[in-house]
Amino acid sequence: MNEKSEGFTFIELIIVIGILAIIAIIAVPKLIGYRSLAVERVCETNRDTVARQYEVYIQTKDQGESRFNQFLNENFDEVCSDDGIITYEDCRVKCSIHKSVSDEDEPPGDGVPWL
């Protein structure tokens, strides 16, 4: 009765599944943080683009909130992917959801690299 068994035992499988679960518990919140940070950065970049193009646009036309809304509707489908309301206040393009990076002292989240 000297059978050589190949493969994993049930205990070994349970241990591996447990280790993978612990890794997932640690990794998933970090990945969610990276996604929200990326969405914020895309919104910031899009707002910068809108601001630059709007500055050129208003050089030939009157400035105002209704003019800005018309400019947005004519030139941009989506500025904020979280459906934030984009406004033009104090010569800056602002999002109702995301703050400007310059308004923050440090980036949200620990250890997130600046690109």
Short mmCIF file of C-alpha atoms in Angstrom, two decimals:
data_model
loop_
_atom_site.label_atom_id
_atom_site.label_comp_id
_atom_site.label_asym_id
_atom_site.label_seq_id
_atom_site.Cartn_x
_atom_site.Cartn_y
_atom_site.Cartn_z
CA MET A 1 0.00 0.00 0.00
CA ASN A 2 2.65 2.41 -0.97
CA GLU A 3 0.59 4.69 -3.17
CA LYS A 4 2.12 7.98 -4.08
CA SER A 5 -0.53 10.66 -4.13
CA GLU A 6 0.01 13.67 -6.36
CA GLY A 7 -1.82 16.94 -5.98
CA PHE A 8 -2.88 19.15 -3.11
CA THR A 9 -4.57 18.06 0.06
CA PHE A 10 -7.76 19.72 1.23
CA ILE A 11 -5.91 21.56 4.02
CA GLU A 12 -3.36 22.96 1.57
CA LEU A 13 -6.16 24.27 -0.67
CA ILE A 14 -7.91 25.92 2.29
CA ILE A 15 -4.65 27.62 3.34
CA VAL A 16 -4.01 28.92 -0.20
CA ILE A 17 -7.59 30.22 -0.48
CA GLY A 18 -7.21 31.92 2.91
CA ILE A 19 -3.97 33.62 1.86
CA LEU A 20 -5.57 34.81 -1.40
CA ALA A 21 -8.55 36.17 0.56
CA ILE A 22 -6.23 38.15 2.86
CA ILE A 23 -4.38 39.58 -0.15
CA ALA A 24 -7.71 40.54 -1.76
CA ILE A 25 -8.90 42.24 1.44
CA ILE A 26 -5.74 44.36 1.43
CA ALA A 27 -5.59 45.07 -2.33
CA VAL A 28 -9.21 45.90 -3.22
CA PRO A 29 -9.48 49.15 -1.19
CA LYS A 30 -6.19 50.37 -2.68
CA LEU A 31 -7.42 49.64 -6.21
CA ILE A 32 -10.66 51.50 -5.55
CA GLY A 33 -8.63 54.48 -4.31
CA TYR A 34 -6.53 54.46 -7.48
CA ARG A 35 -9.67 54.48 -9.62
CA SER A 36 -11.20 57.45 -7.81
CA LEU A 37 -7.88 59.30 -7.99
CA ALA A 38 -7.71 58.67 -11.74
CA VAL A 39 -11.27 59.97 -12.20
CA GLU A 40 -10.36 63.13 -10.26
CA ARG A 41 -7.24 63.69 -12.36
CA VAL A 42 -9.18 63.22 -15.62
CA CYS A 43 -11.75 65.76 -14.44
CA GLU A 44 -8.96 68.21 -13.50
CA THR A 45 -7.26 67.80 -16.88
CA ASN A 46 -10.55 68.23 -18.73
CA ARG A 47 -11.33 71.38 -16.73
CA ASP A 48 -7.91 72.81 -17.60
CA THR A 49 -8.59 72.11 -21.28
CA VAL A 50 -12.02 73.74 -21.06
CA ALA A 51 -10.54 76.80 -19.33
CA ARG A 52 -7.85 77.30 -21.98
CA GLN A 53 -10.30 76.90 -24.85
CA TYR A 54 -12.88 79.13 -23.18
CA GLU A 55 -10.32 81.91 -22.71
CA VAL A 56 -9.74 81.91 -26.46
CA TYR A 57 -13.49 81.72 -27.10
CA ILE A 58 -14.41 84.73 -24.91
CA GLN A 59 -11.85 86.96 -26.57
CA THR A 60 -14.30 87.32 -29.45
CA LYS A 61 -17.56 87.19 -27.48
CA ASP A 62 -19.13 88.48 -24.28
CA GLN A 63 -18.40 86.63 -21.07
CA GLY A 64 -21.13 85.16 -18.87
CA GLU A 65 -22.55 81.99 -17.34
CA SER A 66 -25.00 81.43 -20.21
CA ARG A 67 -22.19 81.96 -22.72
CA PHE A 68 -20.06 79.39 -20.85
CA ASN A 69 -22.90 76.85 -20.85
CA GLN A 70 -23.37 77.39 -24.59
CA PHE A 71 -19.61 76.91 -25.10
CA LEU A 72 -19.67 73.66 -23.10
CA ASN A 73 -22.65 72.26 -25.00
CA GLU A 74 -21.11 73.08 -28.38
CA ASN A 75 -17.61 71.76 -27.68
CA PHE A 76 -17.64 69.07 -24.98
CA ASP A 77 -19.72 65.94 -24.45
CA GLU A 78 -18.39 65.09 -21.00
CA VAL A 79 -15.94 66.93 -18.78
CA CYS A 80 -16.38 65.04 -15.49
CA SER A 81 -16.96 61.28 -15.70
CA ASP A 82 -18.68 61.38 -12.28
CA ASP A 83 -21.35 63.71 -13.76
CA GLY A 84 -20.18 66.73 -11.81
CA ILE A 85 -21.70 70.10 -12.72
CA ILE A 86 -19.12 72.25 -14.48
CA THR A 87 -19.26 76.01 -13.85
CA TYR A 88 -17.11 79.04 -14.59
CA GLU A 89 -16.46 81.12 -11.46
CA ASP A 90 -13.70 83.58 -10.61
CA CYS A 91 -12.03 82.99 -13.99
CA ARG A 92 -11.73 79.26 -13.20
CA VAL A 93 -13.57 76.19 -14.44
CA LYS A 94 -14.91 74.31 -11.41
CA CYS A 95 -16.51 70.92 -10.83
CA SER A 96 -19.23 70.39 -8.24
CA ILE A 97 -17.69 67.05 -7.20
CA HIS A 98 -13.92 67.40 -7.53
CA LYS A 99 -11.72 70.08 -6.03
CA SER A 100 -8.83 71.57 -7.92
CA VAL A 101 -5.46 69.91 -7.25
CA SER A 102 -4.06 73.30 -6.30
CA ASP A 103 -6.72 73.52 -3.56
CA GLU A 104 -5.32 70.42 -1.85
CA ASP A 105 -2.14 70.27 0.20
CA GLU A 106 -1.47 66.61 -0.43
CA PRO A 107 -2.87 64.05 -2.86
CA PRO A 108 -5.58 61.77 -1.42
CA GLY A 109 -4.45 58.30 -0.39
CA ASP A 110 -1.10 57.14 0.88
CA GLY A 111 1.66 56.23 -1.50
CA VAL A 112 -0.10 57.26 -4.70
CA PRO A 113 2.56 58.24 -7.22
CA TRP A 114 2.39 61.57 -9.03
CA LEU A 115 2.67 61.12 -12.79
#
